[in-house]
Short mmCIF file of C-alpha atoms in Angstrom, two decimals:
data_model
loop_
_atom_site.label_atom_id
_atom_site.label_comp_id
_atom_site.label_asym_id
_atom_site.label_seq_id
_atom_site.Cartn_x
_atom_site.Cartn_y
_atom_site.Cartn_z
CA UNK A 181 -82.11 25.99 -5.61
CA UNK A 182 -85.87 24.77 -4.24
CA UNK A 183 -86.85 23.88 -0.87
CA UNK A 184 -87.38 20.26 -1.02
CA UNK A 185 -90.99 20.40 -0.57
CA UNK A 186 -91.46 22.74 -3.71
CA UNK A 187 -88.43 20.25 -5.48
CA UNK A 188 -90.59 17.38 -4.68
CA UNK A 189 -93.86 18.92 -6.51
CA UNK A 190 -91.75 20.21 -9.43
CA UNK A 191 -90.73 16.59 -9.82
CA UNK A 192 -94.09 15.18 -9.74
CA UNK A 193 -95.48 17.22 -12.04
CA UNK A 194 -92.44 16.58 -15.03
CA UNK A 195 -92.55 13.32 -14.24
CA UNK A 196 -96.14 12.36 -14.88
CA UNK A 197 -96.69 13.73 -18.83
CA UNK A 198 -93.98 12.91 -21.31
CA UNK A 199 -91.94 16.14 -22.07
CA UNK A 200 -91.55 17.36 -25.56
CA UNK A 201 -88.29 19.65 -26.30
CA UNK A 202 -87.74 21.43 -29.14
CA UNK A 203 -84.18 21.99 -29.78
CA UNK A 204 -82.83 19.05 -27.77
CA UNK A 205 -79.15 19.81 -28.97
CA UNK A 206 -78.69 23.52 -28.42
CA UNK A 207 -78.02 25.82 -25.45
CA UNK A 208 -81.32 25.97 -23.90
CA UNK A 209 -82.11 22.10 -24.76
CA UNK A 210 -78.39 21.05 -23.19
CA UNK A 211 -79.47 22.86 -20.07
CA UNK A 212 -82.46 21.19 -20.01
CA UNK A 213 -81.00 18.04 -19.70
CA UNK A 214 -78.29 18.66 -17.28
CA UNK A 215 -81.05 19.78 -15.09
CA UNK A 216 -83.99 16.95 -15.46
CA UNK A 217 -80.50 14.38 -14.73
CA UNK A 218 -79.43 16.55 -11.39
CA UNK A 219 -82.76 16.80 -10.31
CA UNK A 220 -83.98 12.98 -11.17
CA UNK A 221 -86.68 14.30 -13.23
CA UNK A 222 -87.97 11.10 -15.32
CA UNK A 223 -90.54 12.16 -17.43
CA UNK A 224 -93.18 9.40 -18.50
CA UNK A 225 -91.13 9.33 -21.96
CA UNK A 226 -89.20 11.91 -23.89
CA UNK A 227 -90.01 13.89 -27.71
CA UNK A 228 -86.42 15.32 -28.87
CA UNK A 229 -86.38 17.35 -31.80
CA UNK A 230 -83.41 18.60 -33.79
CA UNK A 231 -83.12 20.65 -36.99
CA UNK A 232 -80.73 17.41 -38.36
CA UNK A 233 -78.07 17.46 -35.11
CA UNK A 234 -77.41 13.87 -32.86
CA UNK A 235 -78.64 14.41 -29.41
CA UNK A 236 -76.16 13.73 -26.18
CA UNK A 237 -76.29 10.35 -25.17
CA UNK A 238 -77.15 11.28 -21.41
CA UNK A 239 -80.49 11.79 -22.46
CA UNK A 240 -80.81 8.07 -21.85
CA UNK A 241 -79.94 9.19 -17.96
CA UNK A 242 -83.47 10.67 -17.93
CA UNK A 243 -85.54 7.90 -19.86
CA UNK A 244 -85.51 4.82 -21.19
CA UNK A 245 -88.75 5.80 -23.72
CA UNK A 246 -86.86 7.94 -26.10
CA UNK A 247 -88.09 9.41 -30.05
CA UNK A 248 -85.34 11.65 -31.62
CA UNK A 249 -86.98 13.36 -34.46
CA UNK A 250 -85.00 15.12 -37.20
CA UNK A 251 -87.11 18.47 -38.86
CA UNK A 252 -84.95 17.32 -42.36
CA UNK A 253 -86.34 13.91 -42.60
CA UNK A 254 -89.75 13.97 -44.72
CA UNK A 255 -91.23 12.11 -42.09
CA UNK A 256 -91.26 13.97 -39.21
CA UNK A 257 -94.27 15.49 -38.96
CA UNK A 258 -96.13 12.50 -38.97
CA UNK A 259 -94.01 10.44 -36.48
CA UNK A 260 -94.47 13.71 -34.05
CA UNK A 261 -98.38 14.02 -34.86
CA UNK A 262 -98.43 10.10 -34.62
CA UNK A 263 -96.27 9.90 -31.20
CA UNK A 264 -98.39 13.37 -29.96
CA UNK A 265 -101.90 12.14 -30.44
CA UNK A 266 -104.02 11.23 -28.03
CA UNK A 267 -101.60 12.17 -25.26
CA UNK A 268 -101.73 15.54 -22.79
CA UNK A 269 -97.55 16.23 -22.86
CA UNK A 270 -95.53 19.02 -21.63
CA UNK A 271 -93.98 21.13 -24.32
CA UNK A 272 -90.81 23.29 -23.90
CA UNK A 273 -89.96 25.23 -27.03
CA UNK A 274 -86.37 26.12 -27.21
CA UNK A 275 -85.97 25.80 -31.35
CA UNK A 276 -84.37 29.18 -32.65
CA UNK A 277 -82.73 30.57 -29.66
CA UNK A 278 -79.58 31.99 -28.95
CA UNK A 279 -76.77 32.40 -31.61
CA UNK A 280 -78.63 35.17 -33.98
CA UNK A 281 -76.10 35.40 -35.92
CA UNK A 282 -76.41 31.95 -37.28
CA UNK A 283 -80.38 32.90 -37.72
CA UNK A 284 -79.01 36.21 -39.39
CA UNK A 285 -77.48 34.16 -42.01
CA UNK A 286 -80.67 31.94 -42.69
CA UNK A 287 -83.44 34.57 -41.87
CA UNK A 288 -86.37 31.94 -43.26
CA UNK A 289 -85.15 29.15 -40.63
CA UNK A 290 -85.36 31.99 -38.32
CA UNK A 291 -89.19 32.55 -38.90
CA UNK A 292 -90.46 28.99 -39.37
CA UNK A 293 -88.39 27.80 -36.19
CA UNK A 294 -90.69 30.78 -34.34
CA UNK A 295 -94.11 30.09 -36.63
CA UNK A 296 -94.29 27.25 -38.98
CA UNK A 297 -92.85 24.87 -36.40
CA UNK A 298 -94.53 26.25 -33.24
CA UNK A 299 -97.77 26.36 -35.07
CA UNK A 300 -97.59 23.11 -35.19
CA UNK A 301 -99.36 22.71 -31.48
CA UNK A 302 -102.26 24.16 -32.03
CA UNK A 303 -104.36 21.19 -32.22
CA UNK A 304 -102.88 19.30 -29.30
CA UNK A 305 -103.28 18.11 -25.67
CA UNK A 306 -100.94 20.04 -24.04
CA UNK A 307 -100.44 20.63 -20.02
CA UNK A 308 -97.77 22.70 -19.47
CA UNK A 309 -96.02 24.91 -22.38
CA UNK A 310 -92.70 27.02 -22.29
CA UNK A 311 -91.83 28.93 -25.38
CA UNK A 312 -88.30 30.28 -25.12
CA UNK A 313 -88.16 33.79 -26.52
CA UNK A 314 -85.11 36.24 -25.69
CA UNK A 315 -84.69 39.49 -24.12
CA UNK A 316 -83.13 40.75 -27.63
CA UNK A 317 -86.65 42.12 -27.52
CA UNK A 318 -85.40 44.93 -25.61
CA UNK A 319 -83.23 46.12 -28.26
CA UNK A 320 -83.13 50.06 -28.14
CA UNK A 321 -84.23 50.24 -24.53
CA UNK A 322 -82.25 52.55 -22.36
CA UNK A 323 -82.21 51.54 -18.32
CA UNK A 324 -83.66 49.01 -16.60
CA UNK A 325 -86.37 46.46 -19.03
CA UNK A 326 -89.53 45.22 -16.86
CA UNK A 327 -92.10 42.86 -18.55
CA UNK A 328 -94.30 45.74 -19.24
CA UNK A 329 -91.37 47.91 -21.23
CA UNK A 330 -92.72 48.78 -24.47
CA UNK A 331 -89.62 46.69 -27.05
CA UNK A 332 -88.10 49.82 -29.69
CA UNK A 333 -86.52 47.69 -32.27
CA UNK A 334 -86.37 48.77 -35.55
CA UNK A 335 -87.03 46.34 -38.74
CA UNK A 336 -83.73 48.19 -40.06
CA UNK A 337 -81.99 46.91 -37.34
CA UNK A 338 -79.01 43.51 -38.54
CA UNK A 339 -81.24 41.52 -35.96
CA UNK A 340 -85.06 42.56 -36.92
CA UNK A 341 -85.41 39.07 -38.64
CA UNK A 342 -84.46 36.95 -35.34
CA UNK A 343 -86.12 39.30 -33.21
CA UNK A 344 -89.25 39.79 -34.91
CA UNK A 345 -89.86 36.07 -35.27
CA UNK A 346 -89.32 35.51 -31.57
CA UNK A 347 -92.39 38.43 -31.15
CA UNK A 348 -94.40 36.64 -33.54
CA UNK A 349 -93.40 33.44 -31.92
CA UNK A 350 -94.43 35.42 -28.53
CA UNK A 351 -97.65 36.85 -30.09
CA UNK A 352 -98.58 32.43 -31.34
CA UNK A 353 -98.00 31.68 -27.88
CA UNK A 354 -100.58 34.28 -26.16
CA UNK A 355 -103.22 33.89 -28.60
CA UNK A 356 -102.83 30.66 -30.35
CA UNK A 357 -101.74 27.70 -28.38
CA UNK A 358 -103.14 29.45 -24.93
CA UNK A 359 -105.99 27.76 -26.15
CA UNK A 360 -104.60 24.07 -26.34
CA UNK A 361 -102.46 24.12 -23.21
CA UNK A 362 -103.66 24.16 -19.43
CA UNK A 363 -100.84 26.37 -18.53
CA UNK A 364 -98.55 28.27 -20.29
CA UNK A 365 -95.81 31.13 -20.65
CA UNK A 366 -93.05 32.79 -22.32
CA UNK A 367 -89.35 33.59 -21.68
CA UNK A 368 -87.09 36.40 -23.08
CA UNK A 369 -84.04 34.47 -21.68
CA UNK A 370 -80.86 36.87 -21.53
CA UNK A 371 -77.22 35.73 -21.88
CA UNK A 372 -77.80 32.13 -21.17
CA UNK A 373 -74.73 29.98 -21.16
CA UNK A 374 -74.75 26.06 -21.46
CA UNK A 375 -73.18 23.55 -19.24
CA UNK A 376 -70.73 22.96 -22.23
CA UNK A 377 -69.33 23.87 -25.59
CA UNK A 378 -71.57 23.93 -28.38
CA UNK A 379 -69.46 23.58 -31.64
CA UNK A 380 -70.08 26.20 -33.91
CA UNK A 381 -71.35 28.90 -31.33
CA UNK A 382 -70.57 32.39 -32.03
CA UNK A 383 -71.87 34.21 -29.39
CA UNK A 384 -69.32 36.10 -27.20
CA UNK A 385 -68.95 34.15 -24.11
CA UNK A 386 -68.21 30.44 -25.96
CA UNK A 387 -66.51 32.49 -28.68
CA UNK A 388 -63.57 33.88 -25.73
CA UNK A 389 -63.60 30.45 -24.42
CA UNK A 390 -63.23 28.47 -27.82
CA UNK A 391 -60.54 30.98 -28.55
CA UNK A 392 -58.60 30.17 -25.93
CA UNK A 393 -58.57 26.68 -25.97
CA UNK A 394 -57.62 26.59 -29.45
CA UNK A 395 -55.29 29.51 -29.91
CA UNK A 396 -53.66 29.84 -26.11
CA UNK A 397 -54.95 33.61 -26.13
CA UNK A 398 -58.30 35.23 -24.94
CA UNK A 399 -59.27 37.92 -27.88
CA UNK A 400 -61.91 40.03 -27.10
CA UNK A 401 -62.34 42.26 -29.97
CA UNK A 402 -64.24 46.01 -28.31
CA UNK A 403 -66.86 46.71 -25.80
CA UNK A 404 -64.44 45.97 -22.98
CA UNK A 405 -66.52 48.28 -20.72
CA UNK A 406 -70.10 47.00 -21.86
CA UNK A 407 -72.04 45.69 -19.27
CA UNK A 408 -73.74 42.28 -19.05
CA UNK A 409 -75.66 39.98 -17.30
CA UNK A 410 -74.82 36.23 -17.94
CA UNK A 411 -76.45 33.30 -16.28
CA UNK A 412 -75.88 29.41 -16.05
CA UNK A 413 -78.09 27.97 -18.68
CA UNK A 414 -79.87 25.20 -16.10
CA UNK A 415 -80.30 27.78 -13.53
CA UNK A 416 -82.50 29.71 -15.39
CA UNK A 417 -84.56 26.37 -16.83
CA UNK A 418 -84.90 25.64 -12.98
CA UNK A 419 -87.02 28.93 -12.97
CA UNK A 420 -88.96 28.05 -16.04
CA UNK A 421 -89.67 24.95 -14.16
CA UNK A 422 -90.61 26.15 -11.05
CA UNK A 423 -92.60 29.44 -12.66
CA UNK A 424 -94.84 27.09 -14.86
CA UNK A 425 -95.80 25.01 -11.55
CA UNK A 426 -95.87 27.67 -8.81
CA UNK A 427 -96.58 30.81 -10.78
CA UNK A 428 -99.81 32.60 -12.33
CA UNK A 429 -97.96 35.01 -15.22
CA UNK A 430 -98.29 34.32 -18.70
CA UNK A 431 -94.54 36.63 -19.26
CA UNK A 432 -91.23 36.81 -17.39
CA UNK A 433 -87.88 38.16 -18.44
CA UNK A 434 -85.11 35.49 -17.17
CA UNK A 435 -82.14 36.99 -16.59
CA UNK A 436 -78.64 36.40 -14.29
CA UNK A 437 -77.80 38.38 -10.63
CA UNK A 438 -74.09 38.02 -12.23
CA UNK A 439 -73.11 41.85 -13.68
CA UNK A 440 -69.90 41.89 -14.75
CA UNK A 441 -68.13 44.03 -17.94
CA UNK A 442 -67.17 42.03 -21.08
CA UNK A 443 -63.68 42.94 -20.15
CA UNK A 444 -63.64 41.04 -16.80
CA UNK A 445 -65.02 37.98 -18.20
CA UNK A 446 -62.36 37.84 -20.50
CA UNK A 447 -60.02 38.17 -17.48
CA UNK A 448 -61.96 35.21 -15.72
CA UNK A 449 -62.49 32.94 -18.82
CA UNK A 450 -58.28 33.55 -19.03
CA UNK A 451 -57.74 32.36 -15.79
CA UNK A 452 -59.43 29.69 -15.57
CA UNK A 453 -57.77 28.32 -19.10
CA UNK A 454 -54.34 29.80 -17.84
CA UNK A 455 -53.93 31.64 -21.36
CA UNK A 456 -53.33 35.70 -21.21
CA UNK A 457 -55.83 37.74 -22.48
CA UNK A 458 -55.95 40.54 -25.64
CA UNK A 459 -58.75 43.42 -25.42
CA UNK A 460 -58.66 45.58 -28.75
CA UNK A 461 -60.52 48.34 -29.06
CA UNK A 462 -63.37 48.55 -32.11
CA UNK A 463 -65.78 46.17 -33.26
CA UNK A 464 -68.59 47.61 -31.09
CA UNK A 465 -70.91 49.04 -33.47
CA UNK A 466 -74.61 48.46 -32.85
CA UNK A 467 -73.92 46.62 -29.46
CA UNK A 468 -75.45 48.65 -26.10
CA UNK A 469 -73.71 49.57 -23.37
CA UNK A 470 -75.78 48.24 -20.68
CA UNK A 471 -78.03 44.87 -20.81
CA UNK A 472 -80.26 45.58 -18.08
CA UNK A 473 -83.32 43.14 -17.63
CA UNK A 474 -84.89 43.02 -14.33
CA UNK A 475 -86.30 39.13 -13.48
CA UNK A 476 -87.94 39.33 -9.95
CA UNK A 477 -91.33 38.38 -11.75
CA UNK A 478 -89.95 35.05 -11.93
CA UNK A 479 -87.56 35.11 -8.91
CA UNK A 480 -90.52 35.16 -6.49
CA UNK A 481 -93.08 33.69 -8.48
CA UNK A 482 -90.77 30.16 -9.36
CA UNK A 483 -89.58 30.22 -5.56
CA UNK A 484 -86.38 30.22 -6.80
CA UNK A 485 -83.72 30.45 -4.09
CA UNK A 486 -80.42 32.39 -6.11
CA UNK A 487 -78.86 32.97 -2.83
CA UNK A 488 -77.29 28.84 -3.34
CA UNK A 489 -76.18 29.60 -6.58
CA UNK A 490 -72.61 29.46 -7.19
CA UNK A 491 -69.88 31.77 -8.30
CA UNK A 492 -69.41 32.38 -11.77
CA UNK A 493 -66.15 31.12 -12.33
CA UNK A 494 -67.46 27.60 -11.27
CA UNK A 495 -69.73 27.81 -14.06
CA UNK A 496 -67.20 28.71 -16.42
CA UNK A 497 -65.21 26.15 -15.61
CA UNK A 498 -67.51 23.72 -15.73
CA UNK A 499 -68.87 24.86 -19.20
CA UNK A 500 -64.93 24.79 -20.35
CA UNK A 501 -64.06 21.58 -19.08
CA UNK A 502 -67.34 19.48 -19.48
CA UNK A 503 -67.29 17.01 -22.45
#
């Protein structure tokens, strides 16, 4: 998705700092890894956190200096400060995103993944720093959402806690940790998908998939005619790669070029799995019509070439069938 000259640089510059990721087993952190193995990124060694979650063994495809750290052990703030100290480290923070309704249902893990445990940094060497917020942010917007778009969200609304952290986490980032790290910027990632199943995720794509596999049907339940735009998780981390080396803005929305309905990707996650598909009607309340988040800020400034990209149905049937 680079030229190899700019593929070579991006390289270099992962490969020199050890890379910290929060969130080393979730969507974000799984895309992360597919892409530092395709790419034969090797960082100098590797900082995995996890709230209490075992991390994928191919991790140990990328280095051979590995710390897992678990947030519910008592001691893992001091093995983090003790393995952090001293050392200039590239940070991506991917802890509390995607799934809000899993951080609707623990609103206080919501807020200290975005404030407590980002917060954390201040104090640190650090070189380059990604904090993964989400273009949830938008919430309310009608049309097309630019950088600049002014977010509308209500704290009435069932997702003010998730999305409020991530703007506080957002608001940390800017004024906070700008000062500790050489470069740095933040994401509102939209419609994400990993590389492959995450047990336990909700969220409407893995939840038609999961339901397929383990009932033989594809049930989506409303907003047939709701538009989206999804993306391959590790394509849009090779943009937060190549933004944080090639580009100059502190914000970028990361969204897909794939626009589809809900109802056709019900159709194509049925195909592939050879299962029919059921569309109700209902169960839309709250829920726009249109996700609409425009991402050339980080199309040109990552040199990020989505004409090599493939078709979506690869992707889905990659993310269904990889173990």
């Amino acid at each position: 998705m680079f030229k190899a000259s700019d593929l070579n640089i991006i390289r270099d510059e992962f490969s020199k700092f050890p890379l910290v990721v929060e969130g080393a087993s979730g969507s974000i952190g799984l895309s992360i890894l597919k892409v530092l193995r395709d790419l034969s990124i090797r960082p100098k060694n590797l900082i995995l956190t996890t709230n209490s979650s075992a991390i994928s063994k191919n991790w140990q495809d990328v280095s051979d200096d590995i710390l897992h750290l678990r947030r519910l052990n008592n001691d893992f703030s001091d093995r983090l400060s003790d393995a952090l100290w001293a050392n200039k480290f590239n940070l991506i923070f991917a802890a509390g995103y995607g799934q809000p309704a899993k951080f609707m249902e623990n609103p206080k893990g919501a807020i200290e993944s975005n404030t407590d445990h980002l917060l954390f940094y201040k104090d640190y060497d650090i070189n380059y720093l990604a904090y993964m917020s989400t273009s949830e942010i938008y919430s309310g917007i009608n049309g097309e959402a630019f950088e600049d778009s002014q977010p509308v969200s209500t704290p009435k609304d069932a997702r003010s806690v998730y999305i409020e952290a991530k703007r506080l986490g957002e608001a940390i980032t800017h004024n906070i940790l700008s000062h500790s790290a050489k470069r740095h910027a933040v994401y509102r990632i939209a419609l994400a998908f990993p590389p492959q199943l995450i047990p336990g995720d909700n969220r409407v794509l893995a939840d038609l998939v999961a339901g397929g596999k383990d009932n033989g049907c594809v049930v989506l339940n409303g907003g047939a005619d709701y538009f989206r735009q999804y993306q391959y998780g590790p394509n849009a981390i090779l943009k937060v790669l190549g933004s944080l080396v090639f580009g100059h803005s502190n914000l970028y929305n990361n969204s897909g070029s794939i626009y589809l309905t809900l109802g056709q990707l019900a159709k194509e996650v049925a195909e592939i799995l050879c299962v029919p598909v059921e569309i109700t009607v209902g169960n839309e309340a709250g829920a726009p019509a249109i996700v609409n988040i425009n991402s050339q800020r980080i199309t040109i400034e990552s040199r990020y070439e989505a004409s090599h990209e493939l078709s979506l149905a690869e992707y889905l049937r990659e993310m269904v069938y990889e173990n």
